[in-house]
Amino acid sequence: MTLRWGIVTAGKISNDFVNAFNSYPDKGDQEIVAIAARDKNRAAEFAKIHNIAKVFDNYEALATSTDIDVAYIGALNPDHYALTKLFLENGKHVLCEKPFCLNAKQTQSLINLSQKKQLFVMEAVWTRFAPSYIYLEKEIAAGNLGEIKFVEANFGISCESDRVLKKEYGGSAVLDIGIYLLQLSQYIFKEEPQKVTAVGNLNDSGVDVTETMILEYGSGKRAVLNSHVGLTLWNRATIYGTKGRITLEDPFHFPDKVTAVDGTLKTFPLHTSSLLNNFGNSAGLVYQAVEVARCIRAGLIESPRMSHKESLVLAKLMDTVRSQLGVHYDADDQEFP
């Protein structure tokens, strides 16, 4: 039975997700059948570009329709909680863009709702499904790096978008790109850090635009992570073990090249499409859609590769970083069921 997707918002990341999905030949029996946006003309144009059959001019109509089984939410950060809640309450599975929510309280609330409704929900940390990360995981499991002791990674972009720089849009370097650094550390060490230290800078809007984060784990294990939304950095990550190191080459958050323990360069080519993407290596966005379909068909409400617990840990880490830097949202003062 075909798994039917609805796309929520017609922005840049939604464009790339749909493009990656439609151009991938091995996605199985699933298709994108509907698009919803507040601006119906924009939704109609999106549908025309991507050959989507149904257009909705509001999210409630899509959520209550019988046309879709699962929603992909590519909205601005402050809308993630309400939109995910809307679709779960109307019996739809959800893949929501990262960051899942503005804080851990919202994240826990949605996890609770997913469990109550027995519906699948996942934060769209597409990195977890990259072939290069699967390779890294296998190398670690095989013992080729020995005991992992240290991780260092940078993610810096030159950004002028209000989506990242304005508090009212949920702007934040750690929520926008720092989450990729934090998820890498958690992916490697697979335990919550014993201590988190963050230093950084805020802009006039009260949003963090740069941070250095030090995560300390047991037995002297440590990650040093740098994020910056005003400067392009060398965005690669190196994982150091007692037997050697592996480097995820730029862009480390979804690399198509990895420098292996023996120094050779491994490549992980992505499929191509005739339509342009807005972000680098966006073809890889499809792998999470494949995982969503697999999990739903298996009767799961979370993915073992990007679990509810993982999203909650990441949310708590981002809360800690924001707290240390002095970044506060109105949602931090609210309670959620």
Tab-separated table of C-alpha atoms in Angstrom:
chain	number	residue	atom	x	y	z
A	1	MET	CA	0.000	0.000	0.000
A	2	THR	CA	1.419	3.366	-1.033
A	3	LEU	CA	2.558	5.645	1.806
A	4	ARG	CA	1.233	9.123	1.020
A	5	TRP	CA	3.175	12.220	2.072
A	6	GLY	CA	1.950	15.761	2.607
A	7	ILE	CA	4.408	18.661	2.601
A	8	VAL	CA	3.876	21.397	5.181
A	9	THR	CA	5.198	24.787	3.949
A	10	ALA	CA	6.713	25.605	0.575
A	11	GLY	CA	10.104	26.917	1.684
A	12	LYS	CA	13.665	26.134	0.639
A	13	ILE	CA	14.173	23.016	2.722
A	14	SER	CA	10.805	21.620	1.615
A	15	ASN	CA	11.895	22.171	-1.976
A	16	ASP	CA	15.075	20.199	-1.408
A	17	PHE	CA	13.307	17.396	0.461
A	18	VAL	CA	10.725	16.951	-2.294
A	19	ASN	CA	13.375	17.159	-5.010
A	20	ALA	CA	15.505	14.532	-3.263
A	21	PHE	CA	12.463	12.309	-2.742
A	22	ASN	CA	11.077	12.525	-6.261
A	23	SER	CA	14.419	11.988	-7.997
A	24	TYR	CA	15.473	8.972	-5.921
A	25	PRO	CA	14.807	5.696	-7.749
A	26	ASP	CA	14.858	3.359	-4.730
A	27	LYS	CA	12.396	4.961	-2.298
A	28	GLY	CA	9.885	2.133	-2.561
A	29	ASP	CA	6.107	2.425	-2.567
A	30	GLN	CA	5.626	5.971	-1.318
A	31	GLU	CA	4.801	9.275	-2.969
A	32	ILE	CA	4.212	12.949	-2.252
A	33	VAL	CA	0.554	13.733	-2.953
A	34	ALA	CA	-0.159	17.103	-1.300
A	35	ILE	CA	1.349	20.462	-0.341
A	36	ALA	CA	0.022	23.047	2.132
A	37	ALA	CA	1.101	26.650	2.663
A	38	ARG	CA	-0.554	29.788	4.034
A	39	ASP	CA	-0.083	31.411	0.624
A	40	LYS	CA	-2.094	29.284	-1.821
A	41	ASN	CA	-0.357	30.823	-4.852
A	42	ARG	CA	2.997	29.819	-3.431
A	43	ALA	CA	1.712	26.341	-2.703
A	44	ALA	CA	0.299	26.070	-6.226
A	45	GLU	CA	3.610	27.113	-7.762
A	46	PHE	CA	5.432	24.578	-5.582
A	47	ALA	CA	2.988	21.880	-6.676
A	48	LYS	CA	3.497	22.772	-10.314
A	49	ILE	CA	7.292	22.585	-10.049
A	50	HIS	CA	7.220	19.236	-8.248
A	51	ASN	CA	4.156	17.688	-9.898
A	52	ILE	CA	2.127	17.410	-6.677
A	53	ALA	CA	-1.560	16.653	-7.198
A	54	LYS	CA	-3.313	18.394	-4.292
A	55	VAL	CA	-2.876	21.939	-2.959
A	56	PHE	CA	-4.122	23.224	0.408
A	57	ASP	CA	-4.106	26.863	1.509
A	58	ASN	CA	-4.024	26.076	5.235
A	59	TYR	CA	-2.419	23.458	7.434
A	60	GLU	CA	-5.585	22.437	9.268
A	61	ALA	CA	-7.226	21.331	6.017
A	62	LEU	CA	-4.269	19.118	5.176
A	63	ALA	CA	-4.077	17.709	8.705
A	64	THR	CA	-7.769	16.737	8.738
A	65	SER	CA	-7.838	15.385	5.187
A	66	THR	CA	-7.824	11.705	4.305
A	67	ASP	CA	-5.353	12.329	1.477
A	68	ILE	CA	-2.126	11.749	3.420
A	69	ASP	CA	-0.590	9.323	5.904
A	70	VAL	CA	2.527	11.242	6.951
A	71	ALA	CA	3.503	14.919	7.037
A	72	TYR	CA	6.897	16.485	6.404
A	73	ILE	CA	7.140	19.773	8.312
A	74	GLY	CA	9.642	22.288	6.964
A	75	ALA	CA	8.314	25.361	8.801
A	76	LEU	CA	10.197	27.967	10.847
A	77	ASN	CA	11.450	26.836	14.263
A	78	PRO	CA	8.682	28.463	16.383
A	79	ASP	CA	6.012	26.626	14.376
A	80	HIS	CA	7.424	23.111	14.761
A	81	TYR	CA	5.672	22.331	18.030
A	82	ALA	CA	2.178	23.486	17.056
A	83	LEU	CA	2.282	21.961	13.587
A	84	THR	CA	3.606	18.589	14.735
A	85	LYS	CA	0.931	18.558	17.447
A	86	LEU	CA	-1.755	19.424	14.876
A	87	PHE	CA	-0.869	16.542	12.577
A	88	LEU	CA	-0.399	13.986	15.367
A	89	GLU	CA	-3.765	14.932	16.869
A	90	ASN	CA	-5.326	14.302	13.469
A	91	GLY	CA	-3.866	10.829	13.124
A	92	LYS	CA	-0.900	11.586	10.869
A	93	HIS	CA	2.679	10.410	11.263
A	94	VAL	CA	5.259	13.218	11.252
A	95	LEU	CA	8.786	13.932	10.091
A	96	CYS	CA	9.635	17.392	11.460
A	97	GLU	CA	12.680	19.424	10.520
A	98	LYS	CA	15.364	20.021	13.099
A	99	PRO	CA	15.398	21.468	15.647
A	100	PHE	CA	12.367	19.409	16.615
A	101	CYS	CA	11.207	22.160	18.992
A	102	LEU	CA	12.450	25.326	20.663
A	103	ASN	CA	13.180	23.548	23.936
A	104	ALA	CA	13.085	20.250	25.799
A	105	LYS	CA	9.635	20.879	27.326
A	106	GLN	CA	8.038	21.101	23.892
A	107	THR	CA	10.018	18.072	22.732
A	108	GLN	CA	8.852	15.939	25.664
A	109	SER	CA	5.259	17.029	25.054
A	110	LEU	CA	5.327	15.812	21.446
A	111	ILE	CA	6.992	12.549	22.423
A	112	ASN	CA	4.214	12.004	24.953
A	113	LEU	CA	1.590	12.683	22.280
A	114	SER	CA	3.268	10.332	19.807
A	115	GLN	CA	3.243	7.571	22.395
A	116	LYS	CA	-0.377	8.258	23.355
A	117	LYS	CA	-1.531	8.216	19.726
A	118	GLN	CA	0.854	5.406	18.735
A	119	LEU	CA	1.955	7.462	15.738
A	120	PHE	CA	5.441	7.715	14.301
A	121	VAL	CA	7.312	10.977	14.827
A	122	MET	CA	10.941	11.803	14.109
A	123	GLU	CA	13.158	14.844	14.146
A	124	ALA	CA	14.655	15.229	10.667
A	125	VAL	CA	18.313	14.903	11.591
A	126	TRP	CA	19.122	13.607	8.108
A	127	THR	CA	22.781	13.189	9.064
A	128	ARG	CA	21.984	9.984	10.920
A	129	PHE	CA	21.050	8.278	7.663
A	130	ALA	CA	24.046	9.360	5.556
A	131	PRO	CA	25.937	6.427	4.003
A	132	SER	CA	29.157	8.061	5.240
A	133	TYR	CA	27.882	7.976	8.833
A	134	ILE	CA	26.869	4.338	8.464
A	135	TYR	CA	30.426	3.664	7.303
A	136	LEU	CA	31.825	5.533	10.329
A	137	GLU	CA	29.610	3.542	12.662
A	138	LYS	CA	30.829	0.257	11.185
A	139	GLU	CA	34.478	1.306	11.487
A	140	ILE	CA	33.997	2.144	15.157
A	141	ALA	CA	32.112	-1.098	15.821
A	142	ALA	CA	34.898	-3.087	14.136
A	143	GLY	CA	37.412	-1.565	16.542
A	144	ASN	CA	39.461	0.072	13.802
A	145	LEU	CA	39.760	3.334	15.760
A	146	GLY	CA	40.242	1.705	19.124
A	147	GLU	CA	38.613	3.545	22.032
A	148	ILE	CA	37.201	6.903	20.945
A	149	LYS	CA	38.649	9.663	23.123
A	150	PHE	CA	38.186	12.968	21.307
A	151	VAL	CA	35.953	14.622	18.725
A	152	GLU	CA	36.544	18.014	17.135
A	153	ALA	CA	34.235	19.645	14.606
A	154	ASN	CA	33.414	23.029	13.092
A	155	PHE	CA	30.289	24.319	11.402
A	156	GLY	CA	30.379	27.903	10.216
A	157	ILE	CA	28.375	29.688	7.528
A	158	SER	CA	28.048	33.303	6.472
A	159	CYS	CA	24.346	33.896	7.030
A	160	GLU	CA	22.097	36.955	6.736
A	161	SER	CA	18.739	35.197	7.074
A	162	ASP	CA	16.203	36.449	9.616
A	163	ARG	CA	15.315	32.792	10.150
A	164	VAL	CA	18.688	32.378	11.867
A	165	LEU	CA	19.375	35.871	13.215
A	166	LYS	CA	16.030	37.052	14.641
A	167	LYS	CA	14.636	35.785	17.949
A	168	GLU	CA	11.001	36.018	16.792
A	169	TYR	CA	11.803	33.441	14.088
A	170	GLY	CA	13.486	31.089	16.540
A	171	GLY	CA	16.909	32.203	15.390
A	172	SER	CA	19.983	30.634	16.969
A	173	ALA	CA	23.319	29.311	15.768
A	174	VAL	CA	23.058	26.290	18.037
A	175	LEU	CA	19.501	25.456	16.913
A	176	ASP	CA	20.271	25.989	13.225
A	177	ILE	CA	23.710	24.436	12.765
A	178	GLY	CA	25.084	23.681	16.231
A	179	ILE	CA	22.616	20.817	16.503
A	180	TYR	CA	24.635	18.995	13.847
A	181	LEU	CA	27.729	19.295	16.020
A	182	LEU	CA	25.927	18.100	19.120
A	183	GLN	CA	24.301	15.157	17.370
A	184	LEU	CA	27.724	14.069	16.085
A	185	SER	CA	29.129	13.972	19.597
A	186	GLN	CA	26.117	11.989	20.799
A	187	TYR	CA	26.345	9.680	17.790
A	188	ILE	CA	29.937	8.870	18.719
A	189	PHE	CA	29.854	8.648	22.514
A	190	LYS	CA	26.277	7.347	22.951
A	191	GLU	CA	25.918	8.714	26.478
A	192	GLU	CA	24.933	12.053	27.950
A	193	PRO	CA	27.898	14.309	28.753
A	194	GLN	CA	28.769	14.815	32.403
A	195	LYS	CA	29.564	18.490	31.839
A	196	VAL	CA	28.740	21.043	29.139
A	197	THR	CA	30.569	24.360	28.818
A	198	ALA	CA	29.624	26.964	26.226
A	199	VAL	CA	31.033	30.394	25.405
A	200	GLY	CA	29.868	32.573	22.546
A	201	ASN	CA	28.392	35.820	21.291
A	202	LEU	CA	24.880	37.197	20.894
A	203	ASN	CA	23.614	39.711	18.344
A	204	ASP	CA	21.361	42.704	19.026
A	205	SER	CA	18.296	40.452	18.734
A	206	GLY	CA	19.506	38.351	21.652
A	207	VAL	CA	20.343	35.416	19.424
A	208	ASP	CA	23.533	33.375	19.637
A	209	VAL	CA	25.624	33.799	16.491
A	210	THR	CA	28.692	31.868	17.596
A	211	GLU	CA	29.585	29.344	20.264
A	212	THR	CA	32.331	26.988	21.307
A	213	MET	CA	30.897	23.997	23.119
A	214	ILE	CA	32.942	21.570	25.204
A	215	LEU	CA	31.234	18.320	26.108
A	216	GLU	CA	32.978	16.177	28.706
A	217	TYR	CA	32.148	12.491	29.070
A	218	GLY	CA	33.453	9.773	31.339
A	219	SER	CA	37.041	8.462	31.235
A	220	GLY	CA	38.429	11.730	29.875
A	221	LYS	CA	36.412	11.629	26.657
A	222	ARG	CA	35.705	15.054	25.198
A	223	ALA	CA	34.210	16.885	22.222
A	224	VAL	CA	35.158	20.433	21.207
A	225	LEU	CA	32.610	21.929	18.832
A	226	ASN	CA	32.529	25.347	17.129
A	227	SER	CA	29.537	26.926	15.394
A	228	HIS	CA	29.387	30.332	13.686
A	229	VAL	CA	26.735	31.988	11.521
A	230	GLY	CA	28.863	34.969	10.516
A	231	LEU	CA	31.909	33.196	9.170
A	232	THR	CA	32.542	30.279	6.847
A	233	LEU	CA	34.652	27.678	8.626
A	234	TRP	CA	36.334	24.505	7.439
A	235	ASN	CA	33.296	22.376	8.163
A	236	ARG	CA	34.795	19.022	8.813
A	237	ALA	CA	34.922	16.717	11.829
A	238	THR	CA	37.606	14.377	13.081
A	239	ILE	CA	37.042	11.456	15.427
A	240	TYR	CA	40.150	10.336	17.313
A	241	GLY	CA	40.619	6.906	18.829
A	242	THR	CA	43.504	5.085	20.469
A	243	LYS	CA	44.278	3.314	17.158
A	244	GLY	CA	43.674	6.106	14.661
A	245	ARG	CA	41.321	8.769	13.356
A	246	ILE	CA	38.606	9.275	10.774
A	247	THR	CA	37.714	12.636	9.226
A	248	LEU	CA	34.277	13.487	7.885
A	249	GLU	CA	35.159	15.953	5.168
A	250	ASP	CA	33.387	19.253	4.515
A	251	PRO	CA	30.393	19.311	4.802
A	252	PHE	CA	30.711	16.977	7.804
A	253	HIS	CA	26.974	17.058	8.563
A	254	PHE	CA	26.324	15.131	5.353
A	255	PRO	CA	29.677	14.307	3.768
A	256	ASP	CA	30.152	12.491	0.509
A	257	LYS	CA	33.854	12.038	1.349
A	258	VAL	CA	35.537	10.492	4.380
A	259	THR	CA	39.246	10.156	5.103
A	260	ALA	CA	39.586	6.652	6.503
A	261	VAL	CA	41.865	5.321	9.250
A	262	ASP	CA	44.434	4.250	6.657
A	263	GLY	CA	44.464	7.711	5.078
A	264	THR	CA	42.552	6.779	1.939
A	265	LEU	CA	39.643	8.898	0.737
A	266	LYS	CA	36.308	7.084	0.657
A	267	THR	CA	33.541	8.548	-1.519
A	268	PHE	CA	29.782	8.196	-1.143
A	269	PRO	CA	28.148	9.590	-4.299
A	270	LEU	CA	24.609	10.964	-4.161
A	271	HIS	CA	21.954	10.705	-6.853
A	272	THR	CA	21.325	13.678	-9.143
A	273	SER	CA	18.244	15.509	-10.353
A	274	SER	CA	17.295	18.027	-13.029
A	275	LEU	CA	16.014	20.544	-10.452
A	276	LEU	CA	18.366	22.712	-8.411
A	277	ASN	CA	18.719	22.398	-4.638
A	278	ASN	CA	19.122	25.254	-2.178
A	279	PHE	CA	21.552	23.485	0.133
A	280	GLY	CA	24.594	21.289	-0.360
A	281	ASN	CA	24.212	17.524	-0.710
A	282	SER	CA	20.428	17.826	-0.287
A	283	ALA	CA	19.923	14.677	-2.341
A	284	GLY	CA	20.694	12.882	0.911
A	285	LEU	CA	17.463	14.129	2.485
A	286	VAL	CA	15.671	11.175	0.923
A	287	TYR	CA	17.350	8.602	3.153
A	288	GLN	CA	15.335	9.739	6.165
A	289	ALA	CA	12.130	9.382	4.151
A	290	VAL	CA	13.105	5.793	3.383
A	291	GLU	CA	13.641	5.226	7.104
A	292	VAL	CA	10.282	6.794	7.982
A	293	ALA	CA	8.504	4.459	5.556
A	294	ARG	CA	10.389	1.445	6.908
A	295	CYS	CA	9.487	2.267	10.497
A	296	ILE	CA	5.812	2.985	9.804
A	297	ARG	CA	5.422	-0.283	7.929
A	298	ALA	CA	7.097	-2.089	10.822
A	299	GLY	CA	4.632	-0.553	13.280
A	300	LEU	CA	7.272	1.580	15.013
A	301	ILE	CA	6.594	5.029	16.457
A	302	GLU	CA	10.278	6.032	16.460
A	303	SER	CA	13.438	5.247	14.542
A	304	PRO	CA	16.255	3.433	16.345
A	305	ARG	CA	18.722	5.641	14.442
A	306	MET	CA	17.060	8.894	15.520
A	307	SER	CA	14.992	7.975	18.532
A	308	HIS	CA	12.732	10.053	20.753
A	309	LYS	CA	15.356	9.811	23.498
A	310	GLU	CA	18.002	11.188	21.139
A	311	SER	CA	15.829	14.176	20.273
A	312	LEU	CA	15.185	14.845	23.951
A	313	VAL	CA	18.898	14.684	24.799
A	314	LEU	CA	19.699	17.093	21.966
A	315	ALA	CA	16.959	19.462	23.123
A	316	LYS	CA	18.334	19.436	26.675
A	317	LEU	CA	21.858	20.093	25.395
A	318	MET	CA	20.666	23.041	23.315
A	319	ASP	CA	18.726	24.363	26.316
A	320	THR	CA	21.922	24.178	28.369
A	321	VAL	CA	23.967	25.996	25.729
A	322	ARG	CA	21.326	28.715	25.326
A	323	SER	CA	21.075	29.127	29.087
A	324	GLN	CA	24.825	29.563	29.476
A	325	LEU	CA	24.892	32.122	26.669
A	326	GLY	CA	21.774	33.976	27.803
A	327	VAL	CA	19.418	33.160	24.914
A	328	HIS	CA	15.805	33.025	26.091
A	329	TYR	CA	12.557	32.359	24.204
A	330	ASP	CA	9.027	33.073	25.413
A	331	ALA	CA	8.364	29.337	25.088
A	332	ASP	CA	10.905	28.726	27.858
A	333	ASP	CA	8.437	30.301	30.337
A	334	GLN	CA	5.519	28.125	29.229
A	335	GLU	CA	4.424	24.641	30.194
A	336	PHE	CA	3.321	22.010	27.687
A	337	PRO	CA	1.140	18.937	28.277
